[in-house]
Coordinates of C-alpha atoms in Angstrom, one line a residue:
Chain L
M1146 CA 112.0 45.7 -128.8
K1147 CA 115.0 48.0 -128.2
A1148 CA 115.6 46.1 -124.9
M1149 CA 115.7 42.7 -126.6
L1150 CA 118.0 43.9 -129.4
A1151 CA 120.3 45.6 -126.8
G1152 CA 120.3 42.2 -125.0
F1153 CA 121.2 40.4 -128.0
V1154 CA 124.0 42.7 -129.0
L1155 CA 125.2 42.4 -125.4
I1156 CA 125.4 38.7 -125.8
G1157 CA 127.5 39.1 -128.9
A1158 CA 130.0 41.4 -127.4
I1159 CA 130.3 39.5 -124.3
A1160 CA 130.9 36.2 -126.3
V1161 CA 133.6 37.6 -128.6
G1162 CA 135.0 39.6 -125.7
S1163 CA 135.4 36.6 -123.4
D1164 CA 137.1 34.5 -126.4
F1165 CA 139.7 37.2 -126.9
A1166 CA 140.3 37.7 -123.0
L1167 CA 140.7 33.9 -122.4
D1168 CA 143.0 33.6 -125.5
Y1169 CA 145.1 36.5 -124.3
A1170 CA 145.2 35.2 -120.7
G1171 CA 146.6 31.8 -121.9
F1172 CA 143.5 29.6 -121.3
S1173 CA 143.4 28.4 -124.7
A1174 CA 143.3 24.6 -125.0
Q1175 CA 146.5 24.3 -126.7
E1176 CA 148.3 26.5 -124.2
R1177 CA 146.9 24.6 -121.4
N1178 CA 147.6 21.0 -122.8
S1179 CA 150.9 21.3 -124.6
G1180 CA 154.4 20.7 -122.7
A1181 CA 156.8 23.6 -122.4
A1182 CA 159.0 21.9 -125.1
V1183 CA 156.2 22.4 -127.8
R1184 CA 156.5 25.7 -129.9
L1185 CA 152.9 27.0 -130.4
N1186 CA 153.6 29.9 -132.8
Chain K
M1342 CA 109.5 14.4 -100.9
P1343 CA 113.2 15.5 -100.5
R1344 CA 114.0 12.1 -99.9
L1345 CA 112.3 11.1 -103.2
I1346 CA 114.0 13.9 -105.2
F1347 CA 117.3 12.8 -103.7
A1348 CA 116.5 9.2 -104.5
I1349 CA 116.0 10.2 -108.0
V1350 CA 119.0 12.5 -108.4
L1351 CA 121.1 9.7 -106.9
K1352 CA 119.6 6.9 -109.4
L1353 CA 120.7 9.2 -112.3
A1354 CA 124.0 9.5 -110.8
L1355 CA 124.3 5.9 -110.4
L1356 CA 123.2 5.4 -113.8
C1357 CA 126.7 6.8 -114.8
G1358 CA 128.2 3.6 -113.9
L1359 CA 128.8 4.5 -110.3
S1360 CA 126.5 1.6 -109.2
A1361 CA 129.3 -0.9 -109.2
M1362 CA 131.4 1.4 -107.3
A1363 CA 128.9 2.5 -104.9
Q1364 CA 127.8 -0.9 -104.1
E1365 CA 131.3 -2.5 -103.7
A1366 CA 130.6 -2.5 -99.9
T1367 CA 127.7 -5.0 -100.5
T1368 CA 129.5 -7.2 -102.9
P1369 CA 129.3 -10.8 -101.9
A1370 CA 132.3 -12.9 -100.7
A1371 CA 134.9 -13.7 -103.5
P1372 CA 134.3 -17.0 -105.2
D1373 CA 136.6 -19.9 -105.2
R1374 CA 139.6 -19.1 -107.7
S1375 CA 141.8 -22.0 -106.7
A1376 CA 141.4 -23.8 -110.0
T1377 CA 142.7 -20.8 -112.0
G1378 CA 145.5 -20.0 -109.6
G1379 CA 144.0 -16.8 -108.6
A1380 CA 143.0 -15.7 -111.9
Q1381 CA 139.5 -14.8 -112.9
T1382 CA 137.0 -17.7 -113.4
L1383 CA 134.2 -18.4 -115.8
D1384 CA 131.8 -17.3 -113.0
D1385 CA 133.7 -14.0 -112.8
I1386 CA 133.3 -13.2 -116.5
L1387 CA 129.6 -14.3 -116.6
A1388 CA 129.0 -12.0 -113.7
R1389 CA 130.4 -9.2 -115.3
Q1390 CA 128.5 -9.9 -118.7
R1391 CA 125.4 -9.9 -116.6
G1392 CA 126.3 -6.6 -115.3
E1393 CA 126.6 -7.7 -111.8
P1394 CA 129.0 -6.0 -109.2
I1395 CA 132.2 -8.1 -108.8
D1396 CA 135.2 -7.6 -106.5
D1397 CA 137.9 -7.5 -108.9
S1398 CA 140.7 -6.6 -106.5
F1399 CA 142.2 -10.1 -107.5
R1400 CA 143.1 -8.5 -110.8
S1401 CA 143.6 -4.8 -109.7
M1402 CA 146.0 -5.8 -106.8
A1403 CA 148.0 -8.5 -109.0
T1404 CA 150.4 -5.8 -110.3
G1405 CA 153.7 -7.3 -109.3
D1406 CA 156.5 -6.2 -106.8
P1407 CA 159.3 -4.7 -107.9
N1408 CA 160.8 -4.8 -104.3
S1409 CA 160.9 -8.7 -104.5
A1410 CA 162.5 -8.6 -108.0
A1411 CA 165.1 -11.3 -108.9
A1412 CA 168.5 -9.8 -109.2
M1413 CA 169.5 -8.6 -112.8
A1414 CA 171.7 -11.7 -113.7
D1415 CA 169.0 -14.2 -112.3
Q1416 CA 166.2 -15.8 -114.2
L1417 CA 163.5 -13.4 -115.1
G1418 CA 165.6 -10.5 -113.4
T1419 CA 165.2 -8.2 -116.1
L1420 CA 161.6 -7.9 -115.6
G1421 CA 162.2 -6.0 -112.4
G1422 CA 159.5 -8.0 -110.4
Q1423 CA 156.9 -7.0 -112.6
S1424 CA 155.6 -9.3 -115.6
D1425 CA 154.0 -8.0 -118.7
P1426 CA 150.4 -8.8 -117.6
E1427 CA 151.2 -7.3 -114.3
L1428 CA 152.3 -4.1 -115.9
W1429 CA 149.3 -4.0 -118.0
R1430 CA 147.0 -4.5 -115.1
A1431 CA 148.8 -1.6 -113.4
L1432 CA 148.0 0.6 -116.3
R1433 CA 144.5 -0.8 -116.5
Y1434 CA 143.9 0.1 -112.9
N1435 CA 145.8 3.4 -112.9
S1436 CA 148.1 2.2 -110.3
A1437 CA 151.4 2.1 -112.4
D1438 CA 154.1 4.6 -111.4
L1439 CA 154.0 6.7 -114.7
R1440 CA 155.9 10.0 -115.4
V1441 CA 154.8 12.3 -118.6
S1442 CA 156.6 14.9 -120.2
A1443 CA 153.3 17.0 -120.8
G1444 CA 149.8 17.2 -119.7
G1445 CA 150.4 16.8 -115.9
E1446 CA 148.7 14.4 -113.7
V1447 CA 145.9 13.8 -116.1
A1448 CA 148.0 12.4 -118.9
T1449 CA 149.2 9.7 -116.5
V1450 CA 145.9 8.0 -116.7
L1451 CA 146.4 5.7 -119.8
V1452 CA 143.2 3.6 -119.4
Q1453 CA 140.0 4.8 -118.0
D1454 CA 137.2 2.4 -118.5
G1455 CA 134.6 4.6 -116.9
G1456 CA 134.8 6.5 -120.0
M1457 CA 132.8 3.7 -121.8
R1458 CA 130.3 4.0 -119.1
W1459 CA 130.0 7.7 -119.7
L1460 CA 129.8 7.0 -123.5
S1461 CA 127.1 4.6 -123.1
V1462 CA 125.0 6.7 -120.9
R1463 CA 125.4 9.7 -123.1
Q1464 CA 124.5 7.8 -126.3
R1465 CA 121.5 6.1 -124.8
P1466 CA 119.6 7.2 -121.6
L1467 CA 120.7 10.8 -121.9
R1468 CA 119.6 11.3 -125.4
T1469 CA 116.2 9.3 -125.1
Y1470 CA 115.1 10.6 -121.7
G1471 CA 116.6 14.1 -122.1
G1472 CA 115.0 14.4 -125.8
G1473 CA 111.9 12.7 -124.5
L1474 CA 111.3 15.1 -121.8
L1475 CA 111.4 18.1 -124.2
L1476 CA 109.0 16.5 -126.6
V1477 CA 106.6 15.5 -123.9
T1478 CA 106.7 19.1 -122.5
I1479 CA 105.9 20.5 -126.0
G1480 CA 103.2 17.8 -126.4
L1481 CA 101.5 18.4 -123.0
L1482 CA 101.5 22.2 -123.7
A1483 CA 100.0 21.6 -127.1
I1484 CA 97.0 19.7 -125.6
F1485 CA 96.7 22.3 -122.9
F1486 CA 96.6 24.9 -125.3
V1487 CA 93.6 23.0 -127.3
L1488 CA 91.7 22.1 -124.2
R1489 CA 92.0 25.7 -122.3
G1490 CA 92.8 28.0 -125.1
R1491 CA 94.5 31.4 -124.5
V1492 CA 94.1 33.0 -121.2
R1493 CA 92.2 36.0 -122.1
V1494 CA 91.8 39.6 -120.5
D1495 CA 88.4 39.4 -119.1
A1496 CA 87.5 43.1 -118.7
E1497 CA 87.5 45.6 -121.6
K1498 CA 91.1 47.0 -122.3
T1499 CA 91.4 50.6 -121.0
G1500 CA 93.9 51.9 -123.2
R1501 CA 95.9 53.2 -120.2
T1502 CA 99.1 51.4 -119.6
V1503 CA 101.6 51.0 -116.6
T1504 CA 105.2 50.3 -116.8
R1505 CA 105.7 46.6 -115.9
F1506 CA 109.5 46.3 -116.4
A1507 CA 111.9 49.0 -117.1
F1508 CA 114.5 49.0 -120.0
F1509 CA 117.5 47.6 -117.9
E1510 CA 115.3 44.8 -116.6
R1511 CA 114.1 43.7 -120.0
M1512 CA 117.5 43.9 -121.4
A1513 CA 118.8 41.7 -118.6
H1514 CA 115.8 39.3 -119.3
W1515 CA 116.5 39.3 -123.0
T1516 CA 120.3 38.8 -122.5
L1517 CA 119.4 35.8 -120.3
A1518 CA 116.9 34.3 -122.6
G1519 CA 118.7 34.8 -125.9
S1520 CA 122.1 33.1 -124.3
F1521 CA 120.1 30.3 -122.9
I1522 CA 118.4 29.7 -126.2
L1523 CA 121.7 29.7 -127.9
L1524 CA 123.2 27.4 -125.3
G1525 CA 120.2 25.1 -125.5
V1526 CA 120.3 24.9 -129.2
T1527 CA 124.1 24.5 -129.4
G1528 CA 124.1 21.8 -126.6
L1529 CA 121.4 19.8 -128.3
L1530 CA 123.3 20.1 -131.7
T1531 CA 126.4 18.7 -129.9
L1532 CA 124.4 15.8 -128.0
F1533 CA 122.1 14.9 -131.2
G1534 CA 124.3 16.0 -134.1
R1535 CA 125.5 12.6 -134.9
V1536 CA 122.2 10.9 -134.9
A1537 CA 120.0 13.8 -136.1
I1538 CA 122.0 15.9 -138.3
Q1539 CA 124.8 13.8 -139.8
P1540 CA 122.6 11.1 -141.5
L1541 CA 120.4 13.9 -143.1
L1542 CA 123.0 16.6 -144.0
G1543 CA 126.2 14.7 -144.0
K1544 CA 129.2 14.6 -141.9
E1545 CA 130.6 17.9 -143.4
V1546 CA 127.5 19.8 -142.3
N1547 CA 127.6 18.2 -139.0
S1548 CA 131.1 19.1 -138.5
V1549 CA 130.8 22.7 -139.2
L1550 CA 127.8 23.0 -136.9
L1551 CA 129.8 21.3 -134.2
I1552 CA 132.7 23.5 -134.5
G1553 CA 130.4 26.5 -134.5
S1554 CA 128.5 25.0 -131.6
K1555 CA 131.4 24.6 -129.5
W1556 CA 132.5 28.2 -130.0
I1557 CA 129.1 29.6 -129.3
H1558 CA 128.4 27.3 -126.3
N1559 CA 131.9 28.4 -124.6
S1560 CA 131.6 31.9 -125.3
V1561 CA 128.1 32.7 -124.8
S1562 CA 128.1 30.9 -121.5
W1563 CA 129.6 34.0 -120.1
A1564 CA 126.8 36.1 -121.0
F1565 CA 124.3 33.7 -119.5
M1566 CA 126.4 33.8 -116.3
L1567 CA 126.5 37.5 -116.0
A1568 CA 122.7 37.9 -116.9
L1569 CA 122.0 35.4 -114.3
I1570 CA 123.7 37.2 -111.6
V1571 CA 122.1 40.6 -112.7
V1572 CA 118.6 39.0 -113.0
F1573 CA 119.1 37.5 -109.5
V1574 CA 119.9 40.9 -108.1
L1575 CA 117.2 42.8 -109.8
W1576 CA 114.3 40.6 -108.9
V1577 CA 115.2 38.6 -105.7
A1578 CA 113.6 40.8 -103.5
H1579 CA 110.2 40.5 -105.2
N1580 CA 110.6 36.7 -105.6
I1581 CA 110.5 35.8 -101.7
P1582 CA 107.6 33.4 -101.1
N1583 CA 104.7 34.8 -99.0
R1584 CA 101.2 33.8 -97.9
L1585 CA 99.6 35.1 -101.0
D1586 CA 101.4 32.5 -103.1
L1587 CA 99.3 29.8 -101.4
V1588 CA 95.9 31.5 -102.6
W1589 CA 97.5 31.7 -105.9
I1590 CA 98.4 28.2 -106.0
R1591 CA 94.9 27.1 -104.7
Q1592 CA 93.4 28.9 -107.6
F1593 CA 95.9 27.5 -110.1
G1594 CA 96.7 31.2 -110.9
G1595 CA 93.8 31.6 -113.0
I1596 CA 95.4 29.3 -115.6
V1597 CA 93.0 26.7 -114.9
G1598 CA 89.4 27.9 -113.9
K1599 CA 88.2 31.4 -114.2
K1600 CA 89.4 33.0 -110.8
H1601 CA 92.0 35.6 -110.9
P1602 CA 93.9 35.6 -107.6
P1603 CA 95.6 38.8 -106.4
A1604 CA 99.4 39.1 -106.9
K1605 CA 102.2 41.4 -106.1
K1606 CA 105.1 42.0 -109.0
F1607 CA 105.3 38.3 -109.4
N1608 CA 102.9 35.6 -108.6
A1609 CA 103.7 32.0 -107.4
G1610 CA 104.1 30.6 -110.8
Q1611 CA 106.7 33.3 -111.7
K1612 CA 108.5 32.8 -108.4
L1613 CA 108.7 29.0 -109.3
I1614 CA 110.4 30.0 -112.7
F1615 CA 112.5 32.6 -111.3
W1616 CA 113.9 30.2 -108.5
S1617 CA 114.4 27.3 -111.2
V1618 CA 116.2 29.5 -113.4
I1619 CA 118.4 30.8 -110.5
L1620 CA 119.0 27.4 -109.0
F1621 CA 119.3 25.2 -112.0
G1622 CA 120.9 27.9 -114.0
A1623 CA 123.6 28.3 -111.0
S1624 CA 124.0 24.6 -111.1
I1625 CA 124.5 24.4 -115.0
S1626 CA 127.0 27.3 -114.5
V1627 CA 129.2 25.7 -112.1
S1628 CA 129.5 22.3 -113.9
G1629 CA 129.8 24.4 -117.1
L1630 CA 132.9 26.1 -115.6
S1631 CA 134.3 22.9 -114.4
L1632 CA 134.0 21.9 -118.2
L1633 CA 135.2 25.2 -119.5
F1634 CA 138.5 24.9 -117.5
P1635 CA 139.2 21.0 -117.8
F1636 CA 140.7 19.4 -114.6
E1637 CA 140.9 22.8 -112.9
L1638 CA 137.8 22.7 -111.0
P1639 CA 136.9 19.1 -109.8
L1640 CA 133.5 18.9 -108.2
F1641 CA 132.2 15.4 -107.7
A1642 CA 134.9 13.8 -105.4
K1643 CA 134.3 16.7 -103.0
T1644 CA 130.4 16.7 -103.3
F1645 CA 130.4 12.7 -102.9
T1646 CA 132.5 13.0 -99.7
I1647 CA 130.2 15.7 -98.1
L1648 CA 127.2 13.3 -99.1
N1649 CA 128.8 10.4 -97.6
D1650 CA 129.6 12.3 -94.6
I1651 CA 126.1 13.3 -94.1
G1652 CA 125.1 9.6 -94.8
L1653 CA 122.5 10.5 -97.7
P1654 CA 123.5 7.7 -99.9
N1655 CA 122.6 5.3 -96.9
W1656 CA 119.1 6.8 -96.7
V1657 CA 118.2 5.4 -100.0
G1658 CA 119.9 2.1 -99.5
Y1659 CA 123.2 2.6 -101.3
G1660 CA 126.9 2.2 -100.0
P1661 CA 129.2 5.1 -100.0
L1662 CA 129.7 7.0 -103.1
P1663 CA 133.2 6.7 -104.9
T1664 CA 135.5 9.7 -103.7
D1665 CA 138.7 8.5 -105.5
L1666 CA 137.8 9.7 -109.2
A1667 CA 140.2 10.0 -112.0
P1668 CA 140.3 13.6 -113.3
Q1669 CA 138.5 12.1 -116.5
E1670 CA 135.8 10.9 -114.4
E1671 CA 135.3 14.1 -112.8
M1672 CA 134.8 15.7 -116.2
Q1673 CA 132.4 12.8 -117.4
L1674 CA 130.2 13.4 -114.3
A1675 CA 130.3 17.2 -114.8
Q1676 CA 129.1 16.7 -118.4
L1677 CA 126.3 14.4 -117.5
W1678 CA 125.2 16.5 -114.7
H1679 CA 125.4 19.6 -116.9
A1680 CA 123.3 18.2 -119.5
I1681 CA 120.6 16.5 -117.1
V1682 CA 119.9 19.7 -115.2
A1683 CA 120.0 21.7 -118.6
F1684 CA 117.2 19.5 -119.9
V1685 CA 115.2 19.8 -116.9
L1686 CA 115.5 23.9 -117.2
M1687 CA 114.9 23.6 -120.9
A1688 CA 111.6 22.0 -120.2
I1689 CA 110.7 24.7 -117.6
I1690 CA 111.6 27.5 -120.1
I1691 CA 109.6 25.9 -122.8
A1692 CA 106.6 26.2 -120.6
H1693 CA 107.7 29.8 -119.6
I1694 CA 107.7 30.6 -123.1
Y1695 CA 104.4 29.2 -124.0
I1696 CA 102.8 31.0 -121.2
G1697 CA 104.6 34.2 -122.0
T1698 CA 103.5 34.1 -125.6
L1699 CA 100.8 32.0 -126.9
G1700 CA 99.3 30.9 -123.6
M1701 CA 98.4 34.3 -122.1
E1702 CA 97.0 37.4 -124.0
G1703 CA 99.0 40.5 -123.2
A1704 CA 101.9 38.8 -121.3
Y1705 CA 104.5 39.2 -124.1
D1706 CA 103.9 43.2 -123.8
A1707 CA 105.4 43.1 -120.4
M1708 CA 108.9 42.0 -121.8
G1709 CA 108.3 43.5 -125.4
T1710 CA 107.6 47.1 -124.8
G1711 CA 107.6 46.9 -120.9
E1712 CA 104.0 48.6 -120.8
V1713 CA 100.9 46.6 -120.1
D1714 CA 97.3 47.6 -120.1
E1715 CA 95.7 48.4 -116.8
A1716 CA 93.1 45.9 -117.4
W1717 CA 95.7 43.2 -117.9
A1718 CA 97.7 44.3 -114.8
H1719 CA 94.5 44.5 -112.6
Q1720 CA 93.7 40.9 -113.7
H1721 CA 97.0 39.2 -113.2
H1722 CA 98.9 41.5 -110.6
S1723 CA 96.2 43.4 -108.8
I1724 CA 98.3 44.4 -105.7
W1725 CA 101.2 45.4 -107.7
L1726 CA 98.9 47.7 -109.8
E1727 CA 97.5 49.3 -106.7
E1728 CA 101.0 49.9 -105.4
V1729 CA 102.1 51.4 -108.6
Q1730 CA 98.8 53.7 -109.0
E1731 CA 99.5 54.7 -105.5
K1732 CA 103.0 55.8 -106.2
E1733 CA 101.9 57.7 -109.4
R1734 CA 99.0 59.5 -107.3
A1735 CA 101.7 60.6 -104.5
K1736 CA 104.1 61.9 -107.2
P1737 CA 102.0 65.2 -108.3
Q1738 CA 101.4 65.7 -104.5
E1739 CA 104.9 65.6 -103.8
A1740 CA 105.7 67.8 -106.7
G1741 CA 103.1 70.3 -105.5
A1742 CA 104.3 70.5 -102.0
T1743 CA 107.9 71.1 -103.4
A1744 CA 106.7 73.8 -105.6
A1745 CA 104.6 75.5 -102.7
E1746 CA 107.7 75.6 -100.7

């Protein structure tokens, strides 16, 4: 049971971590699909 | 058999609307269009409505010629050698010389009629056959359960247990399992939300579920891919097929009948599940990566080129597969492939969940606590149990020998 919970916690951690990491690396949809003339922030 | 499987896969691919393109090589000679001055005839329109392949190069090539344009001061010179219908045809067939300020080459495709073929496949056959496969699998398992009942442990339980899976193995399994279930559920919500959720709960609820599903599907996929690699590394050595598997298959693994064939750590059925998860999971991951990073990782033009070079489409009576695909077409094919393979893997995993919980007494313990009763281990994995006990017996002797030294 502990292994199952640990696995589920790991899923959550990887999901949140990957979302932040990809956003930080500039892989958000808005970053990839907007022209240089568009100010995103 | 491989030829049959390839034929089925190719047929599915051709359902995506590739048939028209793949069979262009066998298109009959162009009809006489002199009466319309080279424009399409009633026969062309009727053939298209019947879904027959037609050679429409008479339209796709009629896009004007700027090089032979009249001088600016001459009659029609302002058109630059290209009339409005010719310009629209060039846009329609993606041959216009376009420049865009944002979006790159992808944004230069203004009309992509393959999108309608993708939409119709996604809306009908994918939902019908995919959903049907899952329902049929559940139905067959229910019938099997009624007829066969639970696979019980024949001998009296000993009360002594052996460790079947260590903590790390179980954690990797549950990471893979949990992420796959999340991906499966969110994938199904995405595919069926509009037809199953929206009529019952309304657009707002469906919208919230879809937005959440998209985030979960995109983010949890990384956990699935990581766990897939870990599980492969952990168990591949135990899943190499051997002669024992033939015995297991001949006796239906004891699931049908009363025999209990010998097995090592994994029996033939578990090996089948393992390789299905690895191969289908890898295929889903690759097509998923292509979808996660749109237009960055096109797969199908390259794959079709390789298949054409090998000559596989000819084996099943088709012309060469199209290798000149628009970026959007690549995404559409990746989405369909992703969903088709995912449906197959979901059906397999439903069977796996059944045998690991309802179908077999004591099976869940192996992944729950990691400890299984010796009677269970002897019945289902007798050779593995002997190996484990052999190691256990050797341990005190080694410890004793070390102490004596």
